Short mmCIF file of C-alpha atoms in Angstrom, two decimals:
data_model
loop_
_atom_site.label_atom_id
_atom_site.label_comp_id
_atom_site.label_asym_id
_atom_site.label_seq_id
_atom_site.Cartn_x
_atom_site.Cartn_y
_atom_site.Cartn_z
CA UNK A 865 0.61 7.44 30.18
CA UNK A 866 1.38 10.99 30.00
CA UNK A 867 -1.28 13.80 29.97
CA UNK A 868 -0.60 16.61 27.13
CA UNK A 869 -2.14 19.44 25.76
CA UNK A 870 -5.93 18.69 25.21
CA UNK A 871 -5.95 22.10 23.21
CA UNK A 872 -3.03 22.06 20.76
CA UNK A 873 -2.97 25.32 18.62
CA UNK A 874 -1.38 23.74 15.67
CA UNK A 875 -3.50 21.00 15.33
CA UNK A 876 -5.19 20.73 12.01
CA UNK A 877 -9.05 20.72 12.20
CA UNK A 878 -9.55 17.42 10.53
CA UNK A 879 -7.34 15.66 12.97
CA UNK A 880 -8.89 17.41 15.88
CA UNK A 881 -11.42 15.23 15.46
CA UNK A 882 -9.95 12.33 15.10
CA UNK A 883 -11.94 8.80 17.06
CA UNK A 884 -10.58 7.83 20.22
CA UNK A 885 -10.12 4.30 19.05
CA UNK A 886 -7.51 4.97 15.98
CA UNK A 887 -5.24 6.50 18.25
CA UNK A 888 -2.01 4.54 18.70
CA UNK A 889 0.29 6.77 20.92
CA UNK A 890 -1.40 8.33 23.71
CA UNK A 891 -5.08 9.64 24.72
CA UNK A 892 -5.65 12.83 26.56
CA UNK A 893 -9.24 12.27 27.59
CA UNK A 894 -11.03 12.98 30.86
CA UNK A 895 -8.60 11.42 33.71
CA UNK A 896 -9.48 8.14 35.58
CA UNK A 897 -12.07 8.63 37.75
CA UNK A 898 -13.57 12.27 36.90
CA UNK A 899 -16.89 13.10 35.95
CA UNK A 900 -15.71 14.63 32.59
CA UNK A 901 -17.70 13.27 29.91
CA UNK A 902 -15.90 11.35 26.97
CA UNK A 903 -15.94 13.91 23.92
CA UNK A 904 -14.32 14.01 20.21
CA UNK A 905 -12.38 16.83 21.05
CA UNK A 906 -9.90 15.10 23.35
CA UNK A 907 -7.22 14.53 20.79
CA UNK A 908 -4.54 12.11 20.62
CA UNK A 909 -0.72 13.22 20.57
CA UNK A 910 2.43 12.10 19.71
CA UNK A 911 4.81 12.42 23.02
CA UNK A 912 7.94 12.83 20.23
CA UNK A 913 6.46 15.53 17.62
CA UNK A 914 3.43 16.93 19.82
CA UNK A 915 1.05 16.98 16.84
CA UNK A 916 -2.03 14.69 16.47
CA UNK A 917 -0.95 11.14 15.87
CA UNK A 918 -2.42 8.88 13.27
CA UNK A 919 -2.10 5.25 12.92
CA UNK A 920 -0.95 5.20 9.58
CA UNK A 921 3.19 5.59 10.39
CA UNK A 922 2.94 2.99 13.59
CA UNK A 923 0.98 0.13 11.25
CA UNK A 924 3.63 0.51 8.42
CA UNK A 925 6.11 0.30 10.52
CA UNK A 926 5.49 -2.58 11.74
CA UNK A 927 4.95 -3.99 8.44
CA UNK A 928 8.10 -2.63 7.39
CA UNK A 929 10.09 -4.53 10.43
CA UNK A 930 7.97 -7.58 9.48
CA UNK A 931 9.64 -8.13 5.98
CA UNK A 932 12.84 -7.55 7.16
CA UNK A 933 13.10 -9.66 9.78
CA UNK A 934 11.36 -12.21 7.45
CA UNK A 935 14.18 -11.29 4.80
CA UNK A 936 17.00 -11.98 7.42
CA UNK A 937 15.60 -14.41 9.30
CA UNK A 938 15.50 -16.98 6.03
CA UNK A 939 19.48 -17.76 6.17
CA UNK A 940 19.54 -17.58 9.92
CA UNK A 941 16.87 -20.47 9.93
CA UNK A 942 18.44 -22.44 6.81
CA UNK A 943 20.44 -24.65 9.63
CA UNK A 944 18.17 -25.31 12.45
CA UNK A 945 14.70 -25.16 10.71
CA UNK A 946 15.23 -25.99 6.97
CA UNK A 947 11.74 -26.11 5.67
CA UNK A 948 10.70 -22.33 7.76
CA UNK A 949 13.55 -21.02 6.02
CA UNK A 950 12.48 -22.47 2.70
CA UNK A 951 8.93 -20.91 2.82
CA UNK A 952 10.31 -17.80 3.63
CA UNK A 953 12.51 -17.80 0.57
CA UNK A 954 9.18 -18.93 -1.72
CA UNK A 955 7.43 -16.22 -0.18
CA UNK A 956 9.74 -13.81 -1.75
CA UNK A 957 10.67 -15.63 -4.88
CA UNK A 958 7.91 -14.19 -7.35
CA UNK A 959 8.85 -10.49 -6.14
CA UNK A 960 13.12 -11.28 -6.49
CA UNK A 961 15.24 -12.80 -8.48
CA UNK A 962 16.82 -14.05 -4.97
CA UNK A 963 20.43 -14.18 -7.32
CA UNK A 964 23.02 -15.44 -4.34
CA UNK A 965 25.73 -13.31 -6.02
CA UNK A 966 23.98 -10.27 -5.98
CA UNK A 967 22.40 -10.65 -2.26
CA UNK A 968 23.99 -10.14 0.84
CA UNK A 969 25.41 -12.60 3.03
CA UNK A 970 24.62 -13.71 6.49
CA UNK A 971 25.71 -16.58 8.13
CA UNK A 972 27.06 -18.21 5.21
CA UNK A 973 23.80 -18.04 3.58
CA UNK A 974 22.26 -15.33 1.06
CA UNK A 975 19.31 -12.91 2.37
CA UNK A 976 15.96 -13.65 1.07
CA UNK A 977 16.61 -11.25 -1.51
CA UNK A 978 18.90 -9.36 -3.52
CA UNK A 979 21.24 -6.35 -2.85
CA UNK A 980 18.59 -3.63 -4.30
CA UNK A 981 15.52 -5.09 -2.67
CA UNK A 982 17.02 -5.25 0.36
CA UNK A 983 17.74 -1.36 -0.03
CA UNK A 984 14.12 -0.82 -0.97
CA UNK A 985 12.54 -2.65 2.15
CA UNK A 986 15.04 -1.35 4.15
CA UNK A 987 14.28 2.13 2.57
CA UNK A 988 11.03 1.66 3.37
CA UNK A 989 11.56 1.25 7.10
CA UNK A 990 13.84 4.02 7.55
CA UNK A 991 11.56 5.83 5.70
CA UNK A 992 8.52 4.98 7.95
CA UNK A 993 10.19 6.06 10.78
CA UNK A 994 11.81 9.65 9.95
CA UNK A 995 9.70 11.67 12.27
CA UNK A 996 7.10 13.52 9.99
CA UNK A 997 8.56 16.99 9.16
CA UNK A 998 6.55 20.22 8.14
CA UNK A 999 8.73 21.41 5.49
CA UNK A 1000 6.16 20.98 3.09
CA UNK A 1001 8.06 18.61 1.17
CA UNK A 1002 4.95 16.81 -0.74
CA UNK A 1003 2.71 19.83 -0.50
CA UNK A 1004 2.41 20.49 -3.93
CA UNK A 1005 2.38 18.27 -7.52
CA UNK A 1006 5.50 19.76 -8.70
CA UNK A 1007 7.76 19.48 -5.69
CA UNK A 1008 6.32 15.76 -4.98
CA UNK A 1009 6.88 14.94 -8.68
CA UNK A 1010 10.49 16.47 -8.41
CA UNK A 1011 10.78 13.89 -5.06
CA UNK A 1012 9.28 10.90 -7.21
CA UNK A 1013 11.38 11.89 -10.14
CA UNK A 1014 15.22 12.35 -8.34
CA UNK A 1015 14.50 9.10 -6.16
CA UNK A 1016 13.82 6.87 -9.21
CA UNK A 1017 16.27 8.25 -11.89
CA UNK A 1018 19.49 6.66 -10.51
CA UNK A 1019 17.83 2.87 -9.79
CA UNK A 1020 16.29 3.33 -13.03
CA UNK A 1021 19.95 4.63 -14.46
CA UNK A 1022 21.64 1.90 -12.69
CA UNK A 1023 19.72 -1.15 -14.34
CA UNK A 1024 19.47 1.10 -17.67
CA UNK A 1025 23.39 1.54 -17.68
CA UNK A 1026 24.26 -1.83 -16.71
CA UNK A 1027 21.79 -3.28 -19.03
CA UNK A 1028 23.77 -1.15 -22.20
CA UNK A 1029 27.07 -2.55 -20.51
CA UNK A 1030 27.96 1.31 -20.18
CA UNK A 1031 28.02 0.95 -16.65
CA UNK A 1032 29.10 -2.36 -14.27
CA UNK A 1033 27.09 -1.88 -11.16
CA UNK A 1034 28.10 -2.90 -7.73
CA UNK A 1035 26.91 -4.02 -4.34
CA UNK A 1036 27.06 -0.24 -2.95
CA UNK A 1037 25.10 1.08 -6.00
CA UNK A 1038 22.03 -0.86 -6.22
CA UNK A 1039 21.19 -1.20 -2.11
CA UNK A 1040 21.60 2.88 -2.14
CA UNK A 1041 19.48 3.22 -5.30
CA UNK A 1042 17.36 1.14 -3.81
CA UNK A 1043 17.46 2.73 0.07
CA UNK A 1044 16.72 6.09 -2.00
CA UNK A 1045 14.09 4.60 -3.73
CA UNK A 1046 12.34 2.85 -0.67
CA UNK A 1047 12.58 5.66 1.38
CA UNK A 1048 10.38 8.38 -1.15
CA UNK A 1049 7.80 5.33 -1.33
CA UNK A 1050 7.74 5.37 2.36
CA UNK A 1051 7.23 9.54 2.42
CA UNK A 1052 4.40 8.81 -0.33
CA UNK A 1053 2.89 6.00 1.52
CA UNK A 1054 2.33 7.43 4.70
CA UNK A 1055 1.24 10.81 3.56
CA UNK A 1056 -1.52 9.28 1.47
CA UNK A 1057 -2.00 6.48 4.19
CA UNK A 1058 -2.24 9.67 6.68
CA UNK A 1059 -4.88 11.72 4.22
CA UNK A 1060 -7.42 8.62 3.76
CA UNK A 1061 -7.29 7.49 7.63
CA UNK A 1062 -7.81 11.47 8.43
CA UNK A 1063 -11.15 11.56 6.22
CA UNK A 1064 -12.28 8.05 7.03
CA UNK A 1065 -12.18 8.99 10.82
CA UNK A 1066 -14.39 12.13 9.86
CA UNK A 1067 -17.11 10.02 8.48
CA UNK A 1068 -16.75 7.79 11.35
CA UNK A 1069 -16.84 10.74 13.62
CA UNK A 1070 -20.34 12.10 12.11
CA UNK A 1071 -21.54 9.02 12.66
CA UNK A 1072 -21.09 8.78 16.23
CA UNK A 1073 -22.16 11.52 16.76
CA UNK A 1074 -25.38 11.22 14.84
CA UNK A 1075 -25.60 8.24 16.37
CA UNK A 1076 -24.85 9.52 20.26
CA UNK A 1077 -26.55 12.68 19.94
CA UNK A 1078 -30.03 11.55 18.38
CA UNK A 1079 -29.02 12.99 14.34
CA UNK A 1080 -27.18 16.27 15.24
CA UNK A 1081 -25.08 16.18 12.49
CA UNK B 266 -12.82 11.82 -3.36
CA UNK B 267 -14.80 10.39 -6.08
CA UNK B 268 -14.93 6.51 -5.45
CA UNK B 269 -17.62 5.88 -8.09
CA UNK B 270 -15.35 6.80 -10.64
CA UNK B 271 -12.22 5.02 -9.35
CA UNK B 272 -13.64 1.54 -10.49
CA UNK B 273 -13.12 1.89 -13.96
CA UNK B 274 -9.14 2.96 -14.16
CA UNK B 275 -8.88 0.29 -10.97
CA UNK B 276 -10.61 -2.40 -13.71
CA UNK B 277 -8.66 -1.45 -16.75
CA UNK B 278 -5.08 -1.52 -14.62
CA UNK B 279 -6.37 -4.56 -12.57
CA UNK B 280 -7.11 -7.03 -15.74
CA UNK B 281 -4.13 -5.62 -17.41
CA UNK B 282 -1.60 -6.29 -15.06
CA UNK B 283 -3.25 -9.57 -13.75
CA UNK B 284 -3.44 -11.06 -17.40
CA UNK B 285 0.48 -10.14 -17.68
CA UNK B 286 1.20 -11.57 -14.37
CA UNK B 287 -0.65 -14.70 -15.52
CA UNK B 288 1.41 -15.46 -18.72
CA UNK B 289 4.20 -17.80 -17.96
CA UNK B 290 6.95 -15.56 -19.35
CA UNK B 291 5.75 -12.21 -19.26
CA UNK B 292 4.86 -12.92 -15.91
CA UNK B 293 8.79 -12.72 -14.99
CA UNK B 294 8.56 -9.04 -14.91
CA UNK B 295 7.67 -9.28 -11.61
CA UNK B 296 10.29 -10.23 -10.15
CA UNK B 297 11.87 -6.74 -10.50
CA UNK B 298 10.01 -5.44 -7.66
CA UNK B 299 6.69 -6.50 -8.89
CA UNK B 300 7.05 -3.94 -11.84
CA UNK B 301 3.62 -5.52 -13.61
CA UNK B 302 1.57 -4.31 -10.23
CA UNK B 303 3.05 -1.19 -10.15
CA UNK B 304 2.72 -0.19 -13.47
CA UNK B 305 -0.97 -1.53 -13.54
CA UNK B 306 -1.21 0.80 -10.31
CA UNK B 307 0.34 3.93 -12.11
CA UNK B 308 -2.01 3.28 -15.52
CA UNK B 309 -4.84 3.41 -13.30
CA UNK B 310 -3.83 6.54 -11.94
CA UNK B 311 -3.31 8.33 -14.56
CA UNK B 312 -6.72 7.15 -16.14
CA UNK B 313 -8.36 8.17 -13.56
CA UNK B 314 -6.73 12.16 -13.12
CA UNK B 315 -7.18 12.65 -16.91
CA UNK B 316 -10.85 12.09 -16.17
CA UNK B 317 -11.31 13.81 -12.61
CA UNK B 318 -12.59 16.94 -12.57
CA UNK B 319 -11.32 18.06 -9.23
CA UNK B 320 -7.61 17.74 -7.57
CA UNK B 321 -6.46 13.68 -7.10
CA UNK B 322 -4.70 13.34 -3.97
CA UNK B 323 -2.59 10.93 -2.86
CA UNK B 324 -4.64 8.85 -0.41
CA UNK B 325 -7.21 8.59 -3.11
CA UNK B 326 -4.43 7.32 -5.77
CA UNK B 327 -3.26 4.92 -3.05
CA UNK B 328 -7.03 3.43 -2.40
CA UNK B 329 -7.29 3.29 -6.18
CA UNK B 330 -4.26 1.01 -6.24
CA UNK B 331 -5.24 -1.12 -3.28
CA UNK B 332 -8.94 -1.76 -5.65
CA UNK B 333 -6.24 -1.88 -8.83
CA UNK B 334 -3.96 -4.39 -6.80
CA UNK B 335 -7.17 -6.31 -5.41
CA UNK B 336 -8.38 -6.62 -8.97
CA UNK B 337 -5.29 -7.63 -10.33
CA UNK B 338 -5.08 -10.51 -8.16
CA UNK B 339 -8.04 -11.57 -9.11
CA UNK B 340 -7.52 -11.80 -12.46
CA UNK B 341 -4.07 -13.33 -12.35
CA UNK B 342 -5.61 -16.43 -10.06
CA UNK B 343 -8.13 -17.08 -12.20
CA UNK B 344 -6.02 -16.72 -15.70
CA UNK B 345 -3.90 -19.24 -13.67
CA UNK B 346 -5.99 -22.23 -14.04
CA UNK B 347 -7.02 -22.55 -17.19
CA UNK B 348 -3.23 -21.46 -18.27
CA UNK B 349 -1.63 -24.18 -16.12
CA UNK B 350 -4.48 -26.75 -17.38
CA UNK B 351 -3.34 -25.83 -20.85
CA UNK B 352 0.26 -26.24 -20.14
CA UNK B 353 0.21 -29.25 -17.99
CA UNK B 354 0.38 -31.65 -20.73
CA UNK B 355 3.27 -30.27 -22.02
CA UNK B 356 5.53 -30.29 -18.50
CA UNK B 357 5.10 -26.93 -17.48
CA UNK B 358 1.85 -27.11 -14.94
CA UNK B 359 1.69 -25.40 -11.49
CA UNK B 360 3.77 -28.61 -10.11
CA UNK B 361 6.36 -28.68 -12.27
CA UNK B 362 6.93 -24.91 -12.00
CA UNK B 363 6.97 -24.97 -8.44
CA UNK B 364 10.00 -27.77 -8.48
CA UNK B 365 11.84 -25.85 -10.30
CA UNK B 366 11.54 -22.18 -7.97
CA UNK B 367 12.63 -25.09 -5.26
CA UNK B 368 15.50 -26.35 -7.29
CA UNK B 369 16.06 -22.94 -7.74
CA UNK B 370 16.17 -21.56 -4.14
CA UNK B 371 19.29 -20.77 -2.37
CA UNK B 372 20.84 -22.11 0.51
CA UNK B 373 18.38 -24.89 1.02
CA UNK B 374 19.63 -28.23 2.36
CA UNK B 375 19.04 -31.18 -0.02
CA UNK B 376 16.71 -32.79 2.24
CA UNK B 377 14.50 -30.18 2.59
CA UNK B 378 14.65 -29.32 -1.06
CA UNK B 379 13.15 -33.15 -1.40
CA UNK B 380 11.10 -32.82 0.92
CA UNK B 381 9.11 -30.09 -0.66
CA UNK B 382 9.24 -31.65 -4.37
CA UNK B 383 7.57 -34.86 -2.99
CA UNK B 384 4.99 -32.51 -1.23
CA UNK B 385 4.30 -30.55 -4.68
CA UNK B 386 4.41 -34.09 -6.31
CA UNK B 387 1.17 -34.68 -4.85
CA UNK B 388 -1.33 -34.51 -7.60
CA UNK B 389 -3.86 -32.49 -8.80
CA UNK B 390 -4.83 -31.32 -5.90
CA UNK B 391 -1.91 -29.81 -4.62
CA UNK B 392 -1.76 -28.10 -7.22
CA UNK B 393 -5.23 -26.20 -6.82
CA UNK B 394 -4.80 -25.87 -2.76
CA UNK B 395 -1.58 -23.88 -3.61
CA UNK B 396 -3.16 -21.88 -6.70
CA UNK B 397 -5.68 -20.81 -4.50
CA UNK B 398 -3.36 -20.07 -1.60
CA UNK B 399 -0.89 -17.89 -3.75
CA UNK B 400 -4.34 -15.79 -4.49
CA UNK B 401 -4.19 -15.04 -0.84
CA UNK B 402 -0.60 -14.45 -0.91
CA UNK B 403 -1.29 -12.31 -3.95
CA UNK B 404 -4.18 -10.79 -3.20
CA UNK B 405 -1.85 -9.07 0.21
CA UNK B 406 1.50 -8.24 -1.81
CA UNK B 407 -0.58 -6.45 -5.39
CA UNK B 408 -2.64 -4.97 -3.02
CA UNK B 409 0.79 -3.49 -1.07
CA UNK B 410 2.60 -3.14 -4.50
CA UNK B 411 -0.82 -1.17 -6.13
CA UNK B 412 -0.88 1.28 -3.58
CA UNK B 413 3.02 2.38 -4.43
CA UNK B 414 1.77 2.21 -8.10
CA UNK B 415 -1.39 4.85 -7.35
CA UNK B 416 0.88 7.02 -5.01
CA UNK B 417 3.44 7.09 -7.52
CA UNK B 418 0.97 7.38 -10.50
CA UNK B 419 -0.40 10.55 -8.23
CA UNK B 420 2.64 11.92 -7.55
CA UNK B 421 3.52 11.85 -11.27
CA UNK B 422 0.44 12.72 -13.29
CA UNK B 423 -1.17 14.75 -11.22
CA UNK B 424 -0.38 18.54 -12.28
CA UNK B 425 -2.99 21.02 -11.14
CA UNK B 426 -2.34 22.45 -7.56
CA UNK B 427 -4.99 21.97 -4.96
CA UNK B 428 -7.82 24.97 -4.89
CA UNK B 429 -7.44 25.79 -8.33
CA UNK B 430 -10.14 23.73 -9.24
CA UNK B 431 -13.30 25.04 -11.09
CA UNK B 432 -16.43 26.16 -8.58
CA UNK B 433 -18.79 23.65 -7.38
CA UNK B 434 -22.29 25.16 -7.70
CA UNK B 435 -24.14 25.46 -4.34
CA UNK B 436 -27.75 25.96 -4.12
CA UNK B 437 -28.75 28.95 -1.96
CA UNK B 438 -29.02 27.76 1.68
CA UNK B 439 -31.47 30.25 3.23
CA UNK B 440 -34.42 30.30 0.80
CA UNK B 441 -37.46 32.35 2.38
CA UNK B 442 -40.57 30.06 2.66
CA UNK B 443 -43.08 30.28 0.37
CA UNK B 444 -45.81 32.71 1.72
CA UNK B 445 -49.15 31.23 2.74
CA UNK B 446 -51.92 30.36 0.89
CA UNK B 447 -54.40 32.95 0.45
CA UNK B 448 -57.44 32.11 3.05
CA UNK B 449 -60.53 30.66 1.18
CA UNK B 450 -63.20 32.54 0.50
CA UNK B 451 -65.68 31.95 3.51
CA UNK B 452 -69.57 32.80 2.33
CA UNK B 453 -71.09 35.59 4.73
CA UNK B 454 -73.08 34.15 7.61
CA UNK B 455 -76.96 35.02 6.69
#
């Protein structure tokens, strides 16, 4: 495990301190054997964008990668385990339409669901695991509702259009509508995700200390 | 973050959108990408920043669509029963419906497609073990759906920028302590 900065200057004060068990990447605490007691300041940091890690990105991630390999693992089974890969396509029945013509194909057999949702979850993923960047993106209401707004006017265009028969949509147009889509509920996921772990920790943290240093704080 | 008031929006979204979810046909809605649960998460959301005083952020729109979600699933399970009771003499009961989302699946070998209509063909009680089992299954994806709902209910209603809102009042911290009583009066010694 590799030893980093325990004193990162650009480390926002909430997640300095940040509990030693939601940490998922790395832990820069007192080294094996030393007489250094444990304390709240050692902070966690990601080895890729050396800022304070949180939990949130990891966990959807994997949930993320969960679905989709449950979405493309339902034709793959269809042949040697029939009734796995008929649960899996129940499981995503009352969320899809699951139309064969309008999914992809793998195998011989359609994903789990269609062309668009496969472009959200997929979205999603992607989305989960652009590395966070500080351009300040979602920092205030009217450049997050410009994000919300530009990601959800051509899916919403696409079904509107075809719907009016002004428009025939294809394969390529709903999975991007729906990659674009995915990937701005991904960026509003784990911000939020981020922002309620960050102030959950905090109470936790005032707790333990309370707790460790006979109702300090 | 206010959590006290988040229950009321969460309620108002979470019945709404469960009752919809719960109507045979309505109930269709979500299958484009759960659009019942998310709009049930939004509604909340916007309830509940028209009525907060201070700045909503988005990790407290995405807890109140986790509650709105929760709720929601709720609601649909247990609008569920007495629904499918009602409709079971007429052919369309939990059974029956499941048959045909298994005669409508894709890609599944005849076999297995009888193999899970004779299981659903069980009887009553099949019927309830899977009603209640969907709750689960429910109770994980509005929850997951909900919080997309809040963030994007958030993200979309909420309009005032973050330190503009109005003062909290804080009561002095360093008060002086009231000065001591005045001795009593002590009767001279004779």
């Amino acid at each position: 495990m590799m030893r980093v900065s325990r004193h990162p200057g650009n480390a926002d004060p909430i997640a300095k301190k940040r509990t030693l068990h939601l940490l998922p990447f790395e832990y820069n605490g007192p080294a094996r054997g030393s007489r250094e007691p444990l304390s709240f300041n050692h902070i966690a940091m990601c080895p890729l964008t050396r800022c304070p890690s949180n939990p949130a990105r990891p966990l959807l991630v994997l949930l993320w990668v969960a679905l989709c390999c449950m979405i493309v693992a339902a034709p793959l089974l269809v042949v040697h385990f029939p009734a796995l890969a008929a649960m899996l396509y129940l499981f995503f029945a009352p969320i899809c339409h699951q139309n064969p013509d309008r999914s992809f194909i793998i195998a011989g057999h359609a994903l789990a669901v269609c062309h668009r949702c496969t472009g959200v979850y997929l979205g999603l993923l992607i989305g989960s695991l652009t590395p966070p960047l500080r351009l300040g993106s979602l920092s205030t209401p009217p450049q997050r509702r410009a994000l919300v707004v530009c990601c959800t006017l051509p899916l919403l265009l696409d079904v509107a259009l075809s719907s009016l028969g002004i428009w025939t949509n294809n394969m390529s147009s709903r999975f991007s509508t729906g990659l674009l889509f995915g990937a701005m509920l991904s960026t509003l996921l784990v911000s939020g995700i981020e922002e309620l772990i960050d102030r959950h920790s905090w109470k936790m943290i005032r707790f333990q200390t309370a707790h460790v240093k006979g109702g300090i704080s | 973050m206010n959590q006290e008031g988040m229950f009321k929006p969460a309620l108002i979204g979470g019945v709404l959108l469960g009752m919809l979810s719960a109507i045979p046909v309505i109930s269709l809605f979500n299958c484009v990408c759960c659009a019942w649960v998310i709009g049930g998460g939004m509604l909340a959301a916007h309830l509940y920043v028209r009525g907060a005083a201070t700045v909503v952020t988005l990790g407290s729109g995405i807890l109140l669509g986790l509650l709105t979600g929760a709720i929601g699933a709720v609601v649909d399970t247990l609008f569920t029963i007495p629904i499918h009771l009602a409709l079971r003499p007429f052919g369309m009961g939990f059974a029956e419906q499941m048959r045909q989302a298994i005669d409508q699946l894709p890609n599944v070998p005849p076999e297995t497609r009888d193999a899970l209509r004779s299981f659903f063909a069980g009887g009553r009680g099949i019927g309830f073990l899977f009603i209640i089992l969907t709750g689960f299954f429910k109770l994980v994806v509005y929850g997951v759906m909900g919080m997309i709902g809040g963030a994007i209910g958030v993200a979309l209603f909420e309009k005032r920028k973050p330190g503009t809102e109005p003062p909290v009042y804080q009561p002095p911290m360093n008060i002086p302590p009231p000065p001591p009583p005045p001795p009593p009066d002590i009767p001279a010694q004779p």
